[in-house]
Amino acid sequence: MIEKIAAKLSTGKKIVLMHGNADPDALGSAYALSQCFPDTYIGAPGGMDRVAKAVANKLSIEVIENPDISEYDYAVIVDCSSRDQVSADLSEIECVAIDHHAVSGDWDECLSICNENRKSCAEVILDILKCTDFKIDEKTGMALAAGMITDSGHFKFADSMMMRSFADLLDEAGIEMKDVISTTDLKQDVSERVSQLKGMQNMKFERIGDYIAAVSQRSSHEGSVCKAIINAGADIAFVGSQRKDEFRISARAKQDLVQKGFHLGKILNDVTGETNGVGGGHAGAAGLTGKGDIEAHLNICMSRSLDFFRFITSEGENKCKR
């Protein structure tokens, strides 16, 4: 399948589309494809997050914010498990999908590859590049490395495959770790720090045994507030924002819970079945967007988390009884 996708990408005028609020992994994946394959452009119809914007600025990556999809022969969708995550109408255009999240079924009818064994989409892109004669230069290497390091939580969720791929990428592109870190690590501005403090102030939490799940609401910096709550002691954090009738939830979980089988991406994807939203992501970091009341959705997320806490707590008690 990788060879088929590489052959397809060598043809036609195409635009690589990223999910809404695109992160560095999506950006790095899109940029690498634009450098390897001719007549390839990058589109962010749903915008980019703060770190991705900084990476694009530092590396002078040109991104079309409101692309006219009709101008292209086909679209390449990167780092998206579903069509709804792309803030564009894909009904009238051929799609090629490249991803690493849990399969949703949205891309079954088109040429696609989804490697769930990869921790980042950038790694799947690297596999595709290996099918070509493309030599990864410093700028492309930096973009891909930025995606890998951020999507793995600065390697907290990395595996041996990612570490090997990352090391090989540094060598091939001639870049150093310190340069990648300086590209992705941004100083917190005062608004982000205030959001974290207010998020802590508004936080509600529940405890089952030794495990704590917390929820909060903020109008911005949801992901950053999640991290602050996790650092404060929660095992799982959900932070939501309400904008008129639309909501957005960011979620984070500690690695030890992930190792016990907890998967935020699958939980939020399941929640979408009840709410008609769009959710998914990784085991330790995920998101959910949709229409409705944010508090009700946070309550659902909390309930699912507590169910998991009860399961692993009772499982531990049963082992002790044996």
mmCIF file of C-alpha atoms in Angstrom:
data_model
loop_
_atom_site.group_PDB
_atom_site.id
_atom_site.type_symbol
_atom_site.label_atom_id
_atom_site.label_comp_id
_atom_site.label_asym_id
_atom_site.label_seq_id
_atom_site.Cartn_x
_atom_site.Cartn_y
_atom_site.Cartn_z
ATOM 1 C CA MET A 1 0.000 0.000 0.000
ATOM 2 C CA ILE A 2 2.854 2.402 0.761
ATOM 3 C CA GLU A 3 4.221 1.936 -2.748
ATOM 4 C CA LYS A 4 0.769 2.596 -4.254
ATOM 5 C CA ILE A 5 0.409 5.813 -2.274
ATOM 6 C CA ALA A 6 3.906 6.975 -3.236
ATOM 7 C CA ALA A 7 3.085 6.323 -6.896
ATOM 8 C CA LYS A 8 -0.217 8.191 -6.608
ATOM 9 C CA LEU A 9 1.392 11.209 -4.948
ATOM 10 C CA SER A 10 3.762 11.520 -7.888
ATOM 11 C CA THR A 11 0.806 12.491 -10.082
ATOM 12 C CA GLY A 12 -1.482 15.499 -10.415
ATOM 13 C CA LYS A 13 -1.972 18.760 -8.560
ATOM 14 C CA LYS A 14 -2.860 18.053 -4.950
ATOM 15 C CA ILE A 15 -3.379 19.752 -1.617
ATOM 16 C CA VAL A 16 -2.423 18.194 1.700
ATOM 17 C CA LEU A 17 -5.132 18.984 4.246
ATOM 18 C CA MET A 18 -4.631 18.936 8.012
ATOM 19 C CA HIS A 19 -7.188 18.565 10.792
ATOM 20 C CA GLY A 20 -8.640 21.580 12.557
ATOM 21 C CA ASN A 21 -6.271 23.275 15.011
ATOM 22 C CA ALA A 22 -3.483 21.333 13.295
ATOM 23 C CA ASP A 23 -0.481 20.317 15.387
ATOM 24 C CA PRO A 24 3.224 20.020 14.435
ATOM 25 C CA ASP A 25 2.808 16.348 13.502
ATOM 26 C CA ALA A 26 0.213 17.225 10.873
ATOM 27 C CA LEU A 27 2.273 20.192 9.686
ATOM 28 C CA GLY A 28 5.530 18.236 9.464
ATOM 29 C CA SER A 29 3.800 15.415 7.601
ATOM 30 C CA ALA A 30 2.220 17.824 5.132
ATOM 31 C CA TYR A 31 5.439 19.744 4.577
ATOM 32 C CA ALA A 32 7.495 16.597 3.922
ATOM 33 C CA LEU A 33 4.997 15.479 1.275
ATOM 34 C CA SER A 34 5.078 18.920 -0.349
ATOM 35 C CA GLN A 35 8.862 18.720 -0.625
ATOM 36 C CA CYS A 36 9.027 15.147 -1.888
ATOM 37 C CA PHE A 37 6.228 15.171 -4.455
ATOM 38 C CA PRO A 38 5.701 17.753 -7.230
ATOM 39 C CA ASP A 39 2.777 20.170 -7.445
ATOM 40 C CA THR A 40 1.841 19.665 -3.791
ATOM 41 C CA TYR A 41 0.403 22.380 -1.551
ATOM 42 C CA ILE A 42 -0.479 22.572 2.153
ATOM 43 C CA GLY A 43 -3.894 23.603 3.456
ATOM 44 C CA ALA A 44 -5.113 24.310 6.986
ATOM 45 C CA PRO A 45 -8.839 25.058 6.613
ATOM 46 C CA GLY A 46 -9.327 24.656 10.364
ATOM 47 C CA GLY A 47 -6.252 26.631 11.399
ATOM 48 C CA MET A 48 -3.163 25.528 13.339
ATOM 49 C CA ASP A 49 -2.297 25.444 17.026
ATOM 50 C CA ARG A 50 0.253 27.776 18.615
ATOM 51 C CA VAL A 51 3.210 25.407 18.332
ATOM 52 C CA ALA A 52 2.469 24.510 14.698
ATOM 53 C CA LYS A 53 2.230 28.202 13.823
ATOM 54 C CA ALA A 54 5.614 28.787 15.466
ATOM 55 C CA VAL A 55 7.188 25.866 13.568
ATOM 56 C CA ALA A 56 5.727 27.119 10.277
ATOM 57 C CA ASN A 57 7.086 30.591 10.977
ATOM 58 C CA LYS A 58 10.567 29.407 11.978
ATOM 59 C CA LEU A 59 10.877 27.107 8.967
ATOM 60 C CA SER A 60 9.117 29.494 6.539
ATOM 61 C CA ILE A 61 6.509 26.888 5.604
ATOM 62 C CA GLU A 62 3.791 28.284 3.351
ATOM 63 C CA VAL A 63 0.316 27.187 4.433
ATOM 64 C CA ILE A 64 -2.953 28.091 2.688
ATOM 65 C CA GLU A 65 -5.501 28.882 5.402
ATOM 66 C CA ASN A 66 -8.652 28.835 3.270
ATOM 67 C CA PRO A 67 -7.876 26.698 0.226
ATOM 68 C CA ASP A 68 -10.294 26.360 -2.678
ATOM 69 C CA ILE A 69 -10.495 22.564 -2.888
ATOM 70 C CA SER A 70 -11.914 22.695 -6.416
ATOM 71 C CA GLU A 71 -8.574 23.955 -7.756
ATOM 72 C CA TYR A 72 -6.884 20.594 -7.096
ATOM 73 C CA ASP A 73 -7.058 17.157 -8.699
ATOM 74 C CA TYR A 74 -7.259 15.430 -5.325
ATOM 75 C CA ALA A 75 -6.677 15.980 -1.613
ATOM 76 C CA VAL A 76 -4.241 14.184 0.672
ATOM 77 C CA ILE A 77 -5.547 13.988 4.236
ATOM 78 C CA VAL A 78 -2.890 13.599 6.929
ATOM 79 C CA ASP A 79 -3.187 12.831 10.640
ATOM 80 C CA CYS A 80 -7.012 12.594 10.524
ATOM 81 C CA SER A 81 -9.014 9.543 11.561
ATOM 82 C CA SER A 82 -12.276 10.905 10.126
ATOM 83 C CA ARG A 83 -13.583 13.286 7.479
ATOM 84 C CA ASP A 84 -15.276 15.434 10.105
ATOM 85 C CA GLN A 85 -11.891 16.425 11.525
ATOM 86 C CA VAL A 86 -11.112 18.248 8.291
ATOM 87 C CA SER A 87 -12.799 21.649 8.188
ATOM 88 C CA ALA A 88 -13.553 21.348 4.476
ATOM 89 C CA ASP A 89 -16.151 19.777 2.201
ATOM 90 C CA LEU A 90 -14.557 16.623 0.781
ATOM 91 C CA SER A 91 -17.676 15.284 -0.931
ATOM 92 C CA GLU A 92 -16.657 16.361 -4.442
ATOM 93 C CA ILE A 93 -12.947 15.532 -4.419
ATOM 94 C CA GLU A 94 -10.897 12.346 -4.507
ATOM 95 C CA CYS A 95 -9.039 11.726 -1.243
ATOM 96 C CA VAL A 96 -5.883 9.908 -0.222
ATOM 97 C CA ALA A 97 -5.581 9.404 3.547
ATOM 98 C CA ILE A 98 -2.436 8.891 5.637
ATOM 99 C CA ASP A 99 -2.859 8.398 9.374
ATOM 100 C CA HIS A 100 -1.769 6.564 12.509
ATOM 101 C CA HIS A 101 -4.874 6.749 14.725
ATOM 102 C CA ALA A 102 -7.487 4.077 15.385
ATOM 103 C CA VAL A 103 -9.343 3.265 12.160
ATOM 104 C CA SER A 104 -12.785 4.910 11.937
ATOM 105 C CA GLY A 105 -13.888 3.517 8.576
ATOM 106 C CA ASP A 106 -14.149 6.953 6.969
ATOM 107 C CA TRP A 107 -11.310 6.238 4.538
ATOM 108 C CA ASP A 108 -12.335 2.713 3.502
ATOM 109 C CA GLU A 109 -13.518 3.866 0.079
ATOM 110 C CA CYS A 110 -10.324 5.695 -0.871
ATOM 111 C CA LEU A 111 -6.623 4.978 -1.198
ATOM 112 C CA SER A 112 -5.387 5.068 2.373
ATOM 113 C CA ILE A 113 -2.918 3.821 4.919
ATOM 114 C CA CYS A 114 -3.334 3.833 8.687
ATOM 115 C CA ASN A 115 -0.491 2.409 10.749
ATOM 116 C CA GLU A 116 -1.642 2.325 14.371
ATOM 117 C CA ASN A 117 1.747 0.936 15.391
ATOM 118 C CA ARG A 118 3.311 4.327 14.728
ATOM 119 C CA LYS A 119 3.214 6.961 17.454
ATOM 120 C CA SER A 120 3.148 9.835 14.964
ATOM 121 C CA CYS A 121 1.954 10.473 11.432
ATOM 122 C CA ALA A 122 5.452 11.741 10.633
ATOM 123 C CA GLU A 123 6.743 8.171 10.965
ATOM 124 C CA VAL A 124 4.216 6.934 8.401
ATOM 125 C CA ILE A 125 5.364 9.727 6.093
ATOM 126 C CA LEU A 126 8.976 8.608 6.578
ATOM 127 C CA ASP A 127 7.961 5.114 5.457
ATOM 128 C CA ILE A 128 6.485 6.628 2.285
ATOM 129 C CA LEU A 129 9.571 8.764 1.621
ATOM 130 C CA LYS A 130 11.725 5.633 1.783
ATOM 131 C CA CYS A 131 9.912 4.407 -1.350
ATOM 132 C CA THR A 132 11.272 7.393 -3.276
ATOM 133 C CA ASP A 133 14.672 8.858 -4.122
ATOM 134 C CA PHE A 134 13.974 11.919 -1.971
ATOM 135 C CA LYS A 135 16.868 13.069 0.183
ATOM 136 C CA ILE A 136 15.611 14.561 3.430
ATOM 137 C CA ASP A 137 17.143 18.003 3.868
ATOM 138 C CA GLU A 138 17.597 19.943 7.103
ATOM 139 C CA LYS A 139 14.306 21.839 6.874
ATOM 140 C CA THR A 140 12.213 18.763 6.068
ATOM 141 C CA GLY A 141 13.985 16.811 8.787
ATOM 142 C CA MET A 142 13.291 19.546 11.311
ATOM 143 C CA ALA A 143 9.582 19.613 10.418
ATOM 144 C CA LEU A 144 9.246 15.832 10.748
ATOM 145 C CA ALA A 145 11.271 15.738 13.969
ATOM 146 C CA ALA A 146 9.079 18.469 15.454
ATOM 147 C CA GLY A 147 6.034 16.346 14.707
ATOM 148 C CA MET A 148 7.521 13.233 16.254
ATOM 149 C CA ILE A 149 8.721 14.879 19.446
ATOM 150 C CA THR A 150 5.478 16.743 20.118
ATOM 151 C CA ASP A 151 3.100 13.897 19.252
ATOM 152 C CA SER A 152 4.937 11.571 21.637
ATOM 153 C CA GLY A 153 4.817 14.076 24.507
ATOM 154 C CA HIS A 154 8.565 14.682 24.195
ATOM 155 C CA PHE A 155 9.031 10.891 23.990
ATOM 156 C CA LYS A 156 6.933 10.054 27.069
ATOM 157 C CA PHE A 157 4.786 7.847 24.817
ATOM 158 C CA ALA A 158 7.544 6.832 22.391
ATOM 159 C CA ASP A 159 8.502 3.259 21.594
ATOM 160 C CA SER A 160 11.702 1.720 20.244
ATOM 161 C CA MET A 161 10.532 2.103 16.621
ATOM 162 C CA MET A 162 10.038 5.826 17.061
ATOM 163 C CA MET A 163 13.378 6.293 18.799
ATOM 164 C CA ARG A 164 15.204 4.489 15.992
ATOM 165 C CA SER A 165 13.355 6.454 13.315
ATOM 166 C CA PHE A 166 14.056 9.715 15.121
ATOM 167 C CA ALA A 167 17.782 8.978 15.464
ATOM 168 C CA ASP A 168 18.030 8.001 11.787
ATOM 169 C CA LEU A 169 16.181 11.193 10.838
ATOM 170 C CA LEU A 170 18.611 13.373 12.792
ATOM 171 C CA ASP A 171 21.547 11.710 11.048
ATOM 172 C CA GLU A 172 20.084 11.863 7.544
ATOM 173 C CA ALA A 173 18.964 15.488 7.811
ATOM 174 C CA GLY A 174 22.069 16.628 9.682
ATOM 175 C CA ILE A 175 20.142 18.226 12.540
ATOM 176 C CA GLU A 176 20.700 18.234 16.294
ATOM 177 C CA MET A 177 18.320 17.524 19.143
ATOM 178 C CA LYS A 178 18.801 20.960 20.684
ATOM 179 C CA ASP A 179 17.609 22.593 17.468
ATOM 180 C CA VAL A 180 14.431 20.507 17.392
ATOM 181 C CA ILE A 181 13.680 21.380 21.012
ATOM 182 C CA SER A 182 14.269 25.087 20.424
ATOM 183 C CA THR A 183 11.835 24.937 17.500
ATOM 184 C CA THR A 184 9.004 23.345 19.478
ATOM 185 C CA ASP A 185 9.449 24.657 23.026
ATOM 186 C CA LEU A 186 7.645 27.968 23.369
ATOM 187 C CA LYS A 187 7.692 30.273 26.350
ATOM 188 C CA GLN A 188 4.276 30.495 27.954
ATOM 189 C CA ASP A 189 2.669 33.888 27.553
ATOM 190 C CA VAL A 190 0.727 35.461 30.404
ATOM 191 C CA SER A 191 -2.678 34.516 28.941
ATOM 192 C CA GLU A 192 -1.718 30.829 28.962
ATOM 193 C CA ARG A 193 -0.506 31.022 32.557
ATOM 194 C CA VAL A 194 -3.705 32.782 33.615
ATOM 195 C CA SER A 195 -5.776 30.093 31.850
ATOM 196 C CA GLN A 196 -3.905 27.391 33.744
ATOM 197 C CA LEU A 197 -4.496 29.091 37.091
ATOM 198 C CA LYS A 198 -8.180 29.736 36.396
ATOM 199 C CA GLY A 199 -8.563 26.199 35.110
ATOM 200 C CA MET A 200 -7.206 24.902 38.403
ATOM 201 C CA GLN A 201 -9.546 27.256 40.265
ATOM 202 C CA ASN A 202 -12.610 25.944 38.389
ATOM 203 C CA MET A 203 -11.538 22.301 38.526
ATOM 204 C CA LYS A 204 -13.762 19.515 39.837
ATOM 205 C CA PHE A 205 -12.409 16.047 40.569
ATOM 206 C CA GLU A 206 -13.519 12.580 41.601
ATOM 207 C CA ARG A 207 -11.484 9.841 43.236
ATOM 208 C CA ILE A 208 -11.810 6.068 43.027
ATOM 209 C CA GLY A 209 -9.203 4.267 45.109
ATOM 210 C CA ASP A 210 -5.821 5.765 44.283
ATOM 211 C CA TYR A 211 -6.978 7.310 40.999
ATOM 212 C CA ILE A 212 -8.203 10.838 40.330
ATOM 213 C CA ALA A 213 -10.105 12.210 37.324
ATOM 214 C CA ALA A 214 -10.590 15.957 36.934
ATOM 215 C CA VAL A 215 -12.617 18.259 34.690
ATOM 216 C CA SER A 216 -12.535 21.998 34.144
ATOM 217 C CA GLN A 217 -13.733 24.669 31.740
ATOM 218 C CA ARG A 218 -11.749 27.416 30.066
ATOM 219 C CA SER A 219 -12.225 29.606 27.018
ATOM 220 C CA SER A 220 -8.719 28.927 25.634
ATOM 221 C CA HIS A 221 -5.505 26.907 26.084
ATOM 222 C CA GLU A 222 -7.460 23.745 26.912
ATOM 223 C CA GLY A 223 -4.518 21.429 26.236
ATOM 224 C CA SER A 224 -2.174 23.481 28.379
ATOM 225 C CA VAL A 225 -4.680 23.525 31.248
ATOM 226 C CA CYS A 226 -4.962 19.720 30.949
ATOM 227 C CA LYS A 227 -1.221 19.359 31.394
ATOM 228 C CA ALA A 228 -1.268 21.665 34.424
ATOM 229 C CA ILE A 229 -4.007 19.595 36.064
ATOM 230 C CA ILE A 230 -2.096 16.371 35.370
ATOM 231 C CA ASN A 231 1.055 17.906 36.845
ATOM 232 C CA ALA A 232 -0.971 18.922 39.904
ATOM 233 C CA GLY A 233 -1.840 15.289 40.617
ATOM 234 C CA ALA A 234 -4.770 14.126 38.476
ATOM 235 C CA ASP A 235 -4.459 10.866 36.546
ATOM 236 C CA ILE A 236 -6.907 11.988 33.849
ATOM 237 C CA ALA A 237 -7.900 15.536 32.926
ATOM 238 C CA PHE A 238 -10.638 16.854 30.642
ATOM 239 C CA VAL A 239 -10.813 20.575 29.883
ATOM 240 C CA GLY A 240 -13.603 21.998 27.765
ATOM 241 C CA SER A 241 -14.573 25.287 26.188
ATOM 242 C CA GLN A 242 -17.977 26.498 24.992
ATOM 243 C CA ARG A 243 -18.374 28.855 22.039
ATOM 244 C CA LYS A 244 -22.086 29.530 21.463
ATOM 245 C CA ASP A 245 -23.561 26.104 20.663
ATOM 246 C CA GLU A 246 -20.198 24.495 19.870
ATOM 247 C CA PHE A 247 -17.788 22.913 22.340
ATOM 248 C CA ARG A 248 -14.255 21.563 22.371
ATOM 249 C CA ILE A 249 -12.645 19.188 24.868
ATOM 250 C CA SER A 250 -8.961 18.406 25.310
ATOM 251 C CA ALA A 251 -7.957 15.386 27.366
ATOM 252 C CA ARG A 252 -4.759 13.990 28.865
ATOM 253 C CA ALA A 253 -3.944 10.821 30.826
ATOM 254 C CA LYS A 254 -0.886 9.637 32.714
ATOM 255 C CA GLN A 255 1.297 6.986 31.148
ATOM 256 C CA ASP A 256 0.741 4.413 33.901
ATOM 257 C CA LEU A 257 -2.992 4.433 33.122
ATOM 258 C CA VAL A 258 -2.248 3.967 29.429
ATOM 259 C CA GLN A 259 -0.141 0.945 30.319
ATOM 260 C CA LYS A 260 -3.140 -0.465 32.192
ATOM 261 C CA GLY A 261 -5.222 -0.268 29.002
ATOM 262 C CA PHE A 262 -6.790 3.183 29.217
ATOM 263 C CA HIS A 263 -7.151 4.844 25.794
ATOM 264 C CA LEU A 264 -8.461 8.403 25.662
ATOM 265 C CA GLY A 265 -8.780 8.406 21.880
ATOM 266 C CA LYS A 266 -11.073 5.374 21.857
ATOM 267 C CA ILE A 267 -13.131 6.692 24.765
ATOM 268 C CA LEU A 268 -13.720 10.065 23.113
ATOM 269 C CA ASN A 269 -14.492 8.351 19.819
ATOM 270 C CA ASP A 270 -17.122 6.266 21.641
ATOM 271 C CA VAL A 271 -18.566 9.403 23.229
ATOM 272 C CA THR A 272 -19.145 10.852 19.759
ATOM 273 C CA GLY A 273 -21.620 8.047 19.126
ATOM 274 C CA GLU A 274 -23.776 9.468 21.905
ATOM 275 C CA THR A 275 -23.295 13.137 21.058
ATOM 276 C CA ASN A 276 -22.837 13.396 17.255
ATOM 277 C CA GLY A 277 -19.481 15.052 17.840
ATOM 278 C CA VAL A 278 -16.041 14.300 16.423
ATOM 279 C CA GLY A 279 -13.521 12.720 18.762
ATOM 280 C CA GLY A 280 -10.380 10.649 18.833
ATOM 281 C CA GLY A 281 -6.645 10.750 19.281
ATOM 282 C CA HIS A 282 -3.995 8.868 21.190
ATOM 283 C CA ALA A 283 -4.110 6.775 24.329
ATOM 284 C CA GLY A 284 -2.655 9.565 26.456
ATOM 285 C CA ALA A 285 -3.894 12.640 24.585
ATOM 286 C CA ALA A 286 -7.116 13.180 22.650
ATOM 287 C CA GLY A 287 -9.826 15.664 21.773
ATOM 288 C CA LEU A 288 -13.540 15.994 21.110
ATOM 289 C CA THR A 289 -15.515 18.674 19.273
ATOM 290 C CA GLY A 290 -19.204 19.047 18.572
ATOM 291 C CA LYS A 291 -22.402 20.919 19.296
ATOM 292 C CA GLY A 292 -24.203 20.894 22.628
ATOM 293 C CA ASP A 293 -23.632 21.615 26.290
ATOM 294 C CA ILE A 294 -20.013 21.351 27.397
ATOM 295 C CA GLU A 295 -20.856 20.471 30.990
ATOM 296 C CA ALA A 296 -22.941 17.492 29.916
ATOM 297 C CA HIS A 297 -20.102 16.192 27.748
ATOM 298 C CA LEU A 298 -17.543 16.657 30.512
ATOM 299 C CA ASN A 299 -19.826 14.648 32.803
ATOM 300 C CA ILE A 300 -19.911 11.815 30.258
ATOM 301 C CA CYS A 301 -16.105 11.849 30.030
ATOM 302 C CA MET A 302 -15.825 11.825 33.815
ATOM 303 C CA SER A 303 -18.268 8.918 34.065
ATOM 304 C CA ARG A 304 -16.298 6.838 31.533
ATOM 305 C CA SER A 305 -13.075 7.521 33.430
ATOM 306 C CA LEU A 306 -14.564 6.522 36.776
ATOM 307 C CA ASP A 307 -15.852 3.291 35.217
ATOM 308 C CA PHE A 308 -12.282 2.465 34.206
ATOM 309 C CA PHE A 309 -11.007 3.342 37.690
ATOM 310 C CA ARG A 310 -13.572 0.983 39.230
ATOM 311 C CA PHE A 311 -12.550 -1.766 36.832
ATOM 312 C CA ILE A 312 -8.821 -1.607 37.549
ATOM 313 C CA THR A 313 -9.422 -1.099 41.279
ATOM 314 C CA SER A 314 -11.669 -4.164 41.539
ATOM 315 C CA GLU A 315 -9.235 -6.135 39.384
ATOM 316 C CA GLY A 316 -6.450 -5.269 41.813
ATOM 317 C CA GLU A 317 -8.592 -6.279 44.783
ATOM 318 C CA ASN A 318 -9.414 -9.622 43.156
ATOM 319 C CA LYS A 319 -5.710 -10.323 42.623
ATOM 320 C CA CYS A 320 -5.044 -9.596 46.291
ATOM 321 C CA LYS A 321 -7.799 -12.032 47.348
ATOM 322 C CA ARG A 322 -6.243 -14.771 45.239
#
